[in-house]
XYZ file of C-alpha atoms in Angstrom:
604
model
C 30.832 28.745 -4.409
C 33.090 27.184 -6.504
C 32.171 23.631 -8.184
C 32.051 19.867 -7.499
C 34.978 19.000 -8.476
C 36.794 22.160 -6.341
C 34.297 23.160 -3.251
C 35.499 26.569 -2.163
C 35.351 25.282 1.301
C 37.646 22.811 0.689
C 40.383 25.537 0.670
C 39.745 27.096 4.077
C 40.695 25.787 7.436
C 37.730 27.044 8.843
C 34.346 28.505 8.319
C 33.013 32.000 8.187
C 29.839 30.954 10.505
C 28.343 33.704 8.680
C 24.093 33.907 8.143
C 21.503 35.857 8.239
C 18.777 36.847 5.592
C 19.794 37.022 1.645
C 22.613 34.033 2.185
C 22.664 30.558 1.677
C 19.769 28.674 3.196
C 21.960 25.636 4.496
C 23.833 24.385 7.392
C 27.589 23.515 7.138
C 29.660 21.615 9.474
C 33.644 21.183 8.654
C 35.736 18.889 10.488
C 39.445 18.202 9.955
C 40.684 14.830 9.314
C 44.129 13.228 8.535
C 44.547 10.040 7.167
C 46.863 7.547 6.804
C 47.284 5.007 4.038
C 44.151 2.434 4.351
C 43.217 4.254 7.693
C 39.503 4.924 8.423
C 37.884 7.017 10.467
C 34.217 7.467 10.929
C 32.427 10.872 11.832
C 29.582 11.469 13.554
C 26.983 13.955 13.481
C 24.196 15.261 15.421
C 20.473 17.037 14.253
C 17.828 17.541 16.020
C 15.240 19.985 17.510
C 13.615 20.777 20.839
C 10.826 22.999 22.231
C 13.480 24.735 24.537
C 17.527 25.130 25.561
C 17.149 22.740 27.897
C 15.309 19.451 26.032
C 17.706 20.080 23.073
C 20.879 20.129 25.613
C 19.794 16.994 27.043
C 18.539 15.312 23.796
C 22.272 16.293 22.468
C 23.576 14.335 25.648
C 21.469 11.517 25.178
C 22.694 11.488 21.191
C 26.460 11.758 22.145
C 28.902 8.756 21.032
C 29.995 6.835 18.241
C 27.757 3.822 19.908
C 24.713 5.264 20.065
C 24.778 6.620 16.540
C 25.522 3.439 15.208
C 22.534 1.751 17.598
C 20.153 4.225 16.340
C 21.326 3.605 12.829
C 20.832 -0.666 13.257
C 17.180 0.703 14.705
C 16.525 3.207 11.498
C 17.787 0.208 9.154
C 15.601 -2.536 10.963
C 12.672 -0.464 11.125
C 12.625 0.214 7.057
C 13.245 -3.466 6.066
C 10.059 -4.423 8.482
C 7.960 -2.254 6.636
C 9.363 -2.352 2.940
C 10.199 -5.803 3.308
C 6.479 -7.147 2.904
C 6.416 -7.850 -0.478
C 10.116 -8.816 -1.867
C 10.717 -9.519 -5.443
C 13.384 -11.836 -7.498
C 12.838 -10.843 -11.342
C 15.127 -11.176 -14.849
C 15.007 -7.588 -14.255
C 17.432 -6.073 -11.799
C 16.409 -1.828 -12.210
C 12.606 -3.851 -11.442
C 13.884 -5.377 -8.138
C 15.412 -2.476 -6.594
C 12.940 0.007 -7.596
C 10.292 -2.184 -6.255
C 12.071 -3.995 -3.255
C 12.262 -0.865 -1.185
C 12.846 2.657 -2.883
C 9.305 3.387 -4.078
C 7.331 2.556 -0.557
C 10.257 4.450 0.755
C 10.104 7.672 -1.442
C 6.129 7.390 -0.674
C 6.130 7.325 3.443
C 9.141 9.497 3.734
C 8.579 12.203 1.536
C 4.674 12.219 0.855
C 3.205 11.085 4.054
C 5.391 11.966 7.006
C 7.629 14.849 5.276
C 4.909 16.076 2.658
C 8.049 18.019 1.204
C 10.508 17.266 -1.476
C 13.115 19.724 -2.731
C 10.461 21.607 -5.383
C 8.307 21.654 -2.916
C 8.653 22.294 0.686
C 4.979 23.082 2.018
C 4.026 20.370 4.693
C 0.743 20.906 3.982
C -1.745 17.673 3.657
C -3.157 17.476 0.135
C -6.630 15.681 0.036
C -6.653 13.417 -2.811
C -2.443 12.955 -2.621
C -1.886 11.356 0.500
C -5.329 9.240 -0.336
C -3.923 8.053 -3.262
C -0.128 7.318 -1.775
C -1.746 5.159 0.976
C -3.311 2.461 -1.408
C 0.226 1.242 -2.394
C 1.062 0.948 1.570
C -2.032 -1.688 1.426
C -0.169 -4.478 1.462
C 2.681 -3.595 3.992
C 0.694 -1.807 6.236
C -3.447 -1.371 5.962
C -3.541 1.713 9.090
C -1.500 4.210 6.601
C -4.502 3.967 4.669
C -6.673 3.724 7.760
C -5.758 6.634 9.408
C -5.592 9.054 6.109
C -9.421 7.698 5.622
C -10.181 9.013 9.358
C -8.340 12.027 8.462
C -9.605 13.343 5.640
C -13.092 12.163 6.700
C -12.834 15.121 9.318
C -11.503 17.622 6.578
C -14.878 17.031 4.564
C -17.651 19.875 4.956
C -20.986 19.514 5.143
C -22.081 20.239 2.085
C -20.098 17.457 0.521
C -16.835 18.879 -0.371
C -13.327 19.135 1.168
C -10.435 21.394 1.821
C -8.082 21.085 -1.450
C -5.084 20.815 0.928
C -4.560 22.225 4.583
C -1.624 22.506 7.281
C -1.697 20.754 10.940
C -1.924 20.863 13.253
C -5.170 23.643 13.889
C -6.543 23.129 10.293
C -6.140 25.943 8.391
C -6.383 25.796 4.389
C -7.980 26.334 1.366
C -11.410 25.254 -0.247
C -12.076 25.281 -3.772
C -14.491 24.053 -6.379
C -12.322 21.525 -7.720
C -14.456 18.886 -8.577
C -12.710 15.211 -7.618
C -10.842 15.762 -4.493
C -13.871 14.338 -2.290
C -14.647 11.344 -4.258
C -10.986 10.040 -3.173
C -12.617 9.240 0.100
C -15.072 6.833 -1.540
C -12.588 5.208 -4.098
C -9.440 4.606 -1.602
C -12.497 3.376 1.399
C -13.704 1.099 -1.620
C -10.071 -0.557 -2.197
C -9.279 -0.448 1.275
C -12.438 -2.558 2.471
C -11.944 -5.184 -0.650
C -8.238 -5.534 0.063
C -8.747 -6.062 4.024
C -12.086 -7.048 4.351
C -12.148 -4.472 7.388
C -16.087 -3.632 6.637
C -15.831 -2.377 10.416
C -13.924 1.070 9.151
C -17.064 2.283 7.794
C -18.892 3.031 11.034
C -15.742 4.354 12.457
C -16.838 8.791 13.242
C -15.523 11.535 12.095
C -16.717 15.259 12.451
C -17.662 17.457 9.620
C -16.148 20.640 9.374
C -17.601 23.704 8.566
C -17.344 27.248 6.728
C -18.876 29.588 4.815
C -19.626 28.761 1.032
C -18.098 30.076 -1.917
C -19.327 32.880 -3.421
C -20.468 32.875 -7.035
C -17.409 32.834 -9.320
C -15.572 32.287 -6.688
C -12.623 29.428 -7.248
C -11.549 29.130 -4.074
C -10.333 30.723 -0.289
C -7.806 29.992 2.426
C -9.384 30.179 5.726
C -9.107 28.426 8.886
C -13.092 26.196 9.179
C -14.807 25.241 12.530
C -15.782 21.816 13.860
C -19.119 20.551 13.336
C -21.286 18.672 15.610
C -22.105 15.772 15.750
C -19.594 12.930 14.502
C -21.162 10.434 11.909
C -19.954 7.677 9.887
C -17.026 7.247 7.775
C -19.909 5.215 5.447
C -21.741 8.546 5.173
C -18.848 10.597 4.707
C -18.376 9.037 1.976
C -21.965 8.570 0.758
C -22.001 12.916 1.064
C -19.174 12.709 -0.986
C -20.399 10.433 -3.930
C -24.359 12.971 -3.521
C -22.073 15.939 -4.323
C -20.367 14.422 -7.221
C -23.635 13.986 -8.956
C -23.694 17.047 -10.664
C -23.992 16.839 -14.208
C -23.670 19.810 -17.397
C -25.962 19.654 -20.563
C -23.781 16.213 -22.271
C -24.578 14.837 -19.073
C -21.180 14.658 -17.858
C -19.709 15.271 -14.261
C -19.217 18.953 -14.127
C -15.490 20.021 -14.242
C -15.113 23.111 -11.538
C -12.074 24.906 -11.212
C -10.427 21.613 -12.159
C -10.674 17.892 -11.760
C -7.218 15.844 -11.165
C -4.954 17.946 -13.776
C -5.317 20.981 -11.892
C -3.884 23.073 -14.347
C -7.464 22.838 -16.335
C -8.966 25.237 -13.801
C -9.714 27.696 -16.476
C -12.229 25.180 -18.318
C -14.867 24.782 -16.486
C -14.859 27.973 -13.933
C -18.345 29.336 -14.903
C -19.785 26.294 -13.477
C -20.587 24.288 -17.008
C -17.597 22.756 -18.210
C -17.617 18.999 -18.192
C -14.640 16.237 -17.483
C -14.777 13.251 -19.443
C -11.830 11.350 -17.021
C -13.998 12.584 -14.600
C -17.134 10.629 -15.806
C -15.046 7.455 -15.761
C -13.869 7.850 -12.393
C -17.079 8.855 -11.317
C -18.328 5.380 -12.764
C -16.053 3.401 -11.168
C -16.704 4.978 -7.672
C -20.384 4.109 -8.385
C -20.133 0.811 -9.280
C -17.617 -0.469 -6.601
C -19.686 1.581 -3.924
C -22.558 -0.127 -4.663
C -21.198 -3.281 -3.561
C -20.322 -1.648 -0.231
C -23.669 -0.333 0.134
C -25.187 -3.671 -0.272
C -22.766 -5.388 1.961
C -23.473 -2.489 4.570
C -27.137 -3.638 3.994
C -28.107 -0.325 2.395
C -29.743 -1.836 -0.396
C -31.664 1.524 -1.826
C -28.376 3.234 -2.167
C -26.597 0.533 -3.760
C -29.850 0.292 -6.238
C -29.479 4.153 -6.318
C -25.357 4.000 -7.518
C -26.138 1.141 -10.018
C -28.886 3.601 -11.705
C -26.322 6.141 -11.887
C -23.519 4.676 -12.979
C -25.719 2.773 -15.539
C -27.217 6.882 -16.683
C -23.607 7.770 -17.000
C -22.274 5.247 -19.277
C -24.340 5.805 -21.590
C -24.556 9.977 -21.656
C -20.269 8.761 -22.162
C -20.516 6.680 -24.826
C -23.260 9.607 -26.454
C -21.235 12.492 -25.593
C -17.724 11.599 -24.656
C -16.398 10.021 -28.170
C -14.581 11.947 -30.722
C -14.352 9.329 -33.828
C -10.828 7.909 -32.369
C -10.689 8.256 -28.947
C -12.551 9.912 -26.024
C -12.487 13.793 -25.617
C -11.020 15.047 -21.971
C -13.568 17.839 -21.354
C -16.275 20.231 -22.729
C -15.562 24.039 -21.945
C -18.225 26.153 -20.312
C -19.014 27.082 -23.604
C -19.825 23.614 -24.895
C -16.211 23.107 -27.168
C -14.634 20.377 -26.957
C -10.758 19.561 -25.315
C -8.920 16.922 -26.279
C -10.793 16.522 -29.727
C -9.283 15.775 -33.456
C -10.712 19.795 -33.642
C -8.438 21.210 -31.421
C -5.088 22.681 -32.304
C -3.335 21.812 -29.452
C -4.472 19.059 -27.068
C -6.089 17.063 -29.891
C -5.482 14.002 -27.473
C -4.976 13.333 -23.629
C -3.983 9.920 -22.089
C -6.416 9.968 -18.986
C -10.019 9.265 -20.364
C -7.880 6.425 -22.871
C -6.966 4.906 -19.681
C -9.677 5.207 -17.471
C -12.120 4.178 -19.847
C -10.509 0.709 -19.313
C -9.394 0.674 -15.916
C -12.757 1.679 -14.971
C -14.945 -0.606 -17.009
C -16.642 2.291 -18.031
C -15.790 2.639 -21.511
C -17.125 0.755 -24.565
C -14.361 -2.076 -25.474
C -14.058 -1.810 -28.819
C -13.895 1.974 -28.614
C -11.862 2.045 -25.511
C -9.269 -0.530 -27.308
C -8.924 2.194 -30.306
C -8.405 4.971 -28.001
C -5.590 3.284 -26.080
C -4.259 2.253 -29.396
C -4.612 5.834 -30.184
C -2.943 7.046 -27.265
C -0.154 4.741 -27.488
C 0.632 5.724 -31.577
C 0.185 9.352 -30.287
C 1.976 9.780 -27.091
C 4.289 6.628 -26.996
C 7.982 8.439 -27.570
C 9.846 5.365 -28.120
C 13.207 6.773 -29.327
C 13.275 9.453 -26.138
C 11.521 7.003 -23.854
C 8.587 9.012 -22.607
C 4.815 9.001 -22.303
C 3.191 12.427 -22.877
C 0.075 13.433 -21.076
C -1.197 14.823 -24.195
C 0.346 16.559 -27.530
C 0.310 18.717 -29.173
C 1.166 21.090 -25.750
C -0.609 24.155 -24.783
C 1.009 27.215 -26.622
C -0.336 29.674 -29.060
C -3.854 28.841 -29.709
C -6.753 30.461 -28.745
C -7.690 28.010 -25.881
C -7.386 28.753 -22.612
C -7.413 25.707 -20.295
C -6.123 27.550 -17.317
C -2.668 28.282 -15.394
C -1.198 24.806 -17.256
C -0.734 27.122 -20.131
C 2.035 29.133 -18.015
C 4.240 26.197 -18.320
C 6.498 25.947 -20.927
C 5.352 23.263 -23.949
C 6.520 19.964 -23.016
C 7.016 20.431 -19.218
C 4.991 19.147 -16.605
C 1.351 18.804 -17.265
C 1.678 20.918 -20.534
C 2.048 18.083 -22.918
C 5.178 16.543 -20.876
C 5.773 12.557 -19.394
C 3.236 13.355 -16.372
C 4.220 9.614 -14.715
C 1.071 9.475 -12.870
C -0.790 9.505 -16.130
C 1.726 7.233 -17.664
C 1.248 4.534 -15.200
C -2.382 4.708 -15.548
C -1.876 4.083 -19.270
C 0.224 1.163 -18.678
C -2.232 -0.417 -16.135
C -4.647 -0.147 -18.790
C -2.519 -2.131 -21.042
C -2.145 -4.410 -18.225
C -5.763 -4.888 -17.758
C -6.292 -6.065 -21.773
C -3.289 -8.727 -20.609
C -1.168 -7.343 -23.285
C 1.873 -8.416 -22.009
C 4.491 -7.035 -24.720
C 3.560 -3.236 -24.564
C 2.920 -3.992 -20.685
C 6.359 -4.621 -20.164
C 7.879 -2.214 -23.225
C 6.079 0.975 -21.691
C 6.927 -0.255 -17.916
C 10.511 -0.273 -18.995
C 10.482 2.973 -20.470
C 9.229 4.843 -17.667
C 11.452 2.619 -15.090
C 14.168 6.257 -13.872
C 16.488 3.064 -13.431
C 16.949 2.669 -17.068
C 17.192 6.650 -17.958
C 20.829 6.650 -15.941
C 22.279 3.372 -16.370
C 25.070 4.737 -18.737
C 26.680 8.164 -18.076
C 25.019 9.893 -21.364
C 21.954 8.763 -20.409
C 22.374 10.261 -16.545
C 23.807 13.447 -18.270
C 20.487 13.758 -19.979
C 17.963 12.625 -17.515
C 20.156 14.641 -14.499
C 18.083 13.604 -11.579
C 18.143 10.651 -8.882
C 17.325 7.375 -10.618
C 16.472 5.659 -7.539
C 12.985 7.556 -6.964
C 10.388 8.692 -9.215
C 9.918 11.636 -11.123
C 6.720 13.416 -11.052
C 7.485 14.705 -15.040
C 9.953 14.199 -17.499
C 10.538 17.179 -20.239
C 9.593 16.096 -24.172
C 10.607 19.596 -25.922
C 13.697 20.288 -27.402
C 16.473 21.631 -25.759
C 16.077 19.516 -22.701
C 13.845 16.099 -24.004
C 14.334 13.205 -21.232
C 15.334 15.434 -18.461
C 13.617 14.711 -15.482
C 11.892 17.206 -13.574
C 9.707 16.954 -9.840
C 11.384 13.790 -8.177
C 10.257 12.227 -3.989
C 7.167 14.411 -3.821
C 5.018 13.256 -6.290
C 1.886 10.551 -6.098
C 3.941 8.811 -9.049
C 5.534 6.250 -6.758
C 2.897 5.066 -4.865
C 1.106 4.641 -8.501
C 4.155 3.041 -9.639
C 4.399 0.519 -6.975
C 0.151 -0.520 -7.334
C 1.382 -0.728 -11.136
C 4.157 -3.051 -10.530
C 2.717 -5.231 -7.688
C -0.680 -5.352 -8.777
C -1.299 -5.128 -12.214
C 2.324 -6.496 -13.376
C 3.676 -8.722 -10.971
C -0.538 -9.702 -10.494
C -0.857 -9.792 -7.204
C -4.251 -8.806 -5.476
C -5.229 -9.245 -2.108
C -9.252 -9.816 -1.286
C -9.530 -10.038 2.473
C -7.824 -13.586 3.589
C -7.042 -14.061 -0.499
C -4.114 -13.811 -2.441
C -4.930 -13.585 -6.104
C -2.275 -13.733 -8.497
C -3.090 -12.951 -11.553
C 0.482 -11.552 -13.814
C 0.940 -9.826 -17.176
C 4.879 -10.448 -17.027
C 6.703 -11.175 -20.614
C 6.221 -14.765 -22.370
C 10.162 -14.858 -22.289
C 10.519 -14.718 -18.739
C 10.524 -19.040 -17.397
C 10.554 -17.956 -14.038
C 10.225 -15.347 -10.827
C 9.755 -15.321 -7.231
C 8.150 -13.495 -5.026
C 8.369 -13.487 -1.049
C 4.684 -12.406 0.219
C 4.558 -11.721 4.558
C 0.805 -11.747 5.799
C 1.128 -10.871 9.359
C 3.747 -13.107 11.033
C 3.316 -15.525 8.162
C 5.647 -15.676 5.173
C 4.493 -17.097 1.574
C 7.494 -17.873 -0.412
C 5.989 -18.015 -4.473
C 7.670 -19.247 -7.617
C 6.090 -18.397 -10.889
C 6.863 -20.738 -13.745
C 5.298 -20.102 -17.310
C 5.113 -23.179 -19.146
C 5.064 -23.557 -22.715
C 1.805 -25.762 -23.015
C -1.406 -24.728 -24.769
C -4.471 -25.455 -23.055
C -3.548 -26.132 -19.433
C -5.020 -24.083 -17.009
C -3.074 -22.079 -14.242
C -2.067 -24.255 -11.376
C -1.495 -23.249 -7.494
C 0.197 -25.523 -5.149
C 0.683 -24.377 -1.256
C 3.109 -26.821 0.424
C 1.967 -29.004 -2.360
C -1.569 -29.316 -2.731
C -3.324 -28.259 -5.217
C -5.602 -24.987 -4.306
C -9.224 -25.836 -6.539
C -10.717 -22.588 -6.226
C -7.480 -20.694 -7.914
C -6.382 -18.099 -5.206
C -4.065 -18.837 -2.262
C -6.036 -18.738 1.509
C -4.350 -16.367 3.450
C -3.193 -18.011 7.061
C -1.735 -16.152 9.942
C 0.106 -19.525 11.179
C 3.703 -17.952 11.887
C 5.164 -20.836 9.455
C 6.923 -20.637 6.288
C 4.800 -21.855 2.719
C 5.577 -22.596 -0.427
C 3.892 -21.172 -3.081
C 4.192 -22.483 -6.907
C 1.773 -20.882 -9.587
C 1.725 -22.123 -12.853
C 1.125 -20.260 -15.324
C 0.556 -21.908 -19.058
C 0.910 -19.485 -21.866
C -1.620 -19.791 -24.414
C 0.312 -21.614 -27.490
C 4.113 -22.063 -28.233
C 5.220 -19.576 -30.480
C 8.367 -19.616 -31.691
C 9.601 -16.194 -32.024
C 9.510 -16.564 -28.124
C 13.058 -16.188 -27.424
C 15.774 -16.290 -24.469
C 15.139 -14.067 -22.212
C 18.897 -12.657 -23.242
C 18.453 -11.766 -26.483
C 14.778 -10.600 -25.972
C 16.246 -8.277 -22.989
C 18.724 -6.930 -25.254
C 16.523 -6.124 -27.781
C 14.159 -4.377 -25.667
C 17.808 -2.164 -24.508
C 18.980 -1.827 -28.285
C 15.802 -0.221 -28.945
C 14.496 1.865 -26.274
C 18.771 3.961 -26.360
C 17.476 4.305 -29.629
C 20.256 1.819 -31.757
């Protein structure tokens, strides 16, 4: 009522204290306040909840006071820069350091884990594969995020293999579905948690089964509340259930597709129980092959033997039936066509099986290289700074791919930026160590740089300090950003930054550091806590050909090429050298290369 400039409670001296059903879903407290010239006063108030009158009296009385606000605030404050302060870093870029130094952890724990609700969606419901996927960027600051979601989910897995798509605490009631990659999170995120802790003890931790009555044929999916099963077993065979059910394969000897894989919207592709996912097939490889290493270590050798044999089956029914002359197709219909094929109309190309065909290692190179190359000619918006899932979007063709052809061309999943996917394509550039379309596409997807000038904000229109889960690319409203705080997007964004950009990957008790930052930048630092133990790193790139990269800790030189992580409560220093591979001289400041990289991406 009224606008921002003129609120219409601005010109009453009091409140109507009006509600009820059909008003305004918000609470509104007014206070009076007179001010002198440079005076200040500070306000105070008070939220909270209790299970009757008499706790919430008494936690009122307990909150009461300027003091203890401003206590609890110090504790709120401290709390935050203990856990967001683990990894700290000091760039040439400043929209980097404050995205990374504290807002995207922040937007992942507050709004995904604990809250589970943003402001387009307020469910509070626990999403299998979302909250797996947001914990792997807490790895670093704190392992038992990830630890406890593992434990979690573990005990939300049925029998047979699969999971409940999402369901709401505390008694357990939700929804199970034939969606076809929920349950193999549990393998992948156990996988990256045991290689980044070492912790090989997690996988004989227990968790229960749950149970419920199948789905029906044709059936996509019900919501129903599932029983316990006895007895407990391991989180190990959780997740070896998990990997057995994935192994279901259609006639090109693909994974089969279900009522959709990670783009839910595809849940019309597949629903008769034949369609095929390509991205699937590469994330499927990748679970096999880094499983099989955790088999072995957990001295399982025939099941590690048994995951090589698949994996090995898969790649090749991929690189047979996956490959479309210029990049790899995204799925086969239950009818056998193809999506995401030079034959389609719409969806000719999708970024995901570009990607994962690289960050899985389950691609051939020279045809995974020419799909990402495709993908980035194809999708790449330079001049409106976006990524788009696919193009062209979902409209008036004949194809029907499911609900993601409700949403209007160019939003959301329908041929929009869809970050997640975005990040996965820049990881993949990562991964080839191309550094200059690393760092170009990083930029461009960085909400920072989309509201940094007040036409830019007036386009983009949402908060620049968090991610966006999609960003609009059709005309009237190109660059406006859609889904922002719940969306797996930052927690992606973060791995993308920390690990693949910045290079830093943690093996048990080893820091590896391994960077893809831009030739132009001399220099960065980076303040790494392990425990009680702080690692203070520089990175210098030196313009020398053939010198290899150099780590010193307090000096010495460190042979095997990784720093040896040390609980010892003192302070290190860290330097990594980093040669570059031969002085070229259209290397320039890292001004002018900065500004160029501006100039271009407003589109001047």
């Amino acid at each position: 009522n009224g606008s921002m400039k003129s609120p219409d409670a601005m010109g009453k001296s009091r409140l109507s204290g009006k509600l009820g059903s059909a008003m305004d879903p918000c609470g509104a407290i007014q206070a009076v306040v007179e001010l002198e010239e440079n005076e200040e006063k500070e306000l105070v108030f008070r939220l909270g909840a209790g299970k009757d009158w008499p706790e919430t009296a008494a936690m009122a009385k307990q909150c009461q006071g300027l003091a203890v606000a401003q206590q609890a605030f110090k504790d709120v404050k401290s709390y935050w820069d203990k856990i967001l302060g683990t990894i700290q870093i000091d760039t040439p870029d400043q929209a980097l350091n404050i995205l990374t130094n504290g807002w995207l952890n922040y937007q992942t724990i507050a709004s995904r884990i604990w809250g589970r609700s943003g402001f387009y969606q307020s469910g509070g419901a626990f999403g299998y594969r979302d909250q797996l996927q947001d914990t792997i960027s807490l790895l670093h600051s704190n392992p038992s995020f990830a630890k406890r979601q593992l434990l979690l989910c573990a005990s939300r897995q049925f029998r047979e293999g699969d999971v409940q798509h999402w369901w709401h605490p505390p008694v357990g009631r939700g929804v199970r579905t034939t969606c076809s990659d929920d349950f193999l999170w549990l393998p992948f995120v156990t996988c990256r948690y045991v290689f980044h802790t070492g912790d090989v003890g997690i996988l004989q931790e227990q968790a229960f089964f749950i149970e419920g009555r199948p789905l029906n044929p044709g059936e996509e999916s019900y919501y129903d509340l599932p029983t316990k099963s006895e007895p407990s077993t391991s989180l190990y065979d959780h997740c070896v259930k998990a990997i057995d059910h994935g192994l279901r394969f259609g006639e090109h000897g693909l994974p089969l597709i279900g009522s959709g894989d990670w783009n839910d919207g595809l849940d019309k592709v597949g629903n008769h129980g034949k369609g095929e996912s390509v991205w699937l097939a590469f994330f499927l490889y990748n679970i096999l092959t880094d499983f099989a290493e955790i088999a072995k270590t957990k001295g399982d050798q025939p099941y590690s033997e048994k995951c090589n044999r698949e994996a090995e089956q898969l790649k090749k029914n991929i690189q047979k039936n996956a490959w479309d002359g210029g990049w790899y197709r995204r799925a086969y219909f239950d009818n056998g066509e193809p999506l995401g094929s030079k034959e389609n109309t719409e969806c000719k190309i999708d970024s995901i099986p570009q990607s994962w065909s690289i960050i899985s290692n389950g691609g051939d190179p020279d045809r995974s290289r020419t799909g990402l190359e495709a993908a980035y000619q194809k999708l790449v918006r330079k001049t409106d700074s976006l990524i788009q899932l696919f193009d062209p979007p979902f409209d008036k063709s004949n194809l029907n791919p499911g609900y993601i052809k409700g949403y209007v061309p160019g939003v959301r999943e329908n041929g929009g930026q869809y970050t997640h996917a975005a990040i996965w394509l820049i990881m993949a550039f990562a991964k080839l160590n191309d550094k200059e379309r690393t760092w170009e596409l990083l930029n461009m997807i960085n909400p920072i740089n989309h509201a940094d000038q007040n036409d830019l904000s007036q386009i983009y229109k949402v908060e620049p300090y968090v991610i966006a889960a999609d960003v609009y690319a059709m005309s009237p409203f190109v660059g406006r950003g859609g889904w922002t705080w719940y969306t797996g997007s930052a927690g992606w964004m973060y791995q993308l930054i920390i690990e693949s950009f910045i290079g830093l990957k943690r093996k048990a008790n080893k820091l590896v550091i391994e960077p893809c930052i831009p030739e132009f930048w001399q220099t960065l630092t980076i303040r790494y806590q392990y425990m009680e133990t702080n690692y203070h790193i520089r990175l210098i790139q030196d313009l020398h050909p053939n010198e290899k990269k150099m780590i010193l800790v307090d000096g010495a030189l460190q042979p095997d090429g990784f720093i040896y992580l040390v609980n010892d409560k003192e302070q290190h220093s860290v330097e990594v050298r980093l040669p570059l591979a031969a002085y070229r001289p259209e290397i320039r400041t890292g001004a002018v290369k900065e500004l160029e990289y501006k100039m271009r991406d407003s589109g001047k």
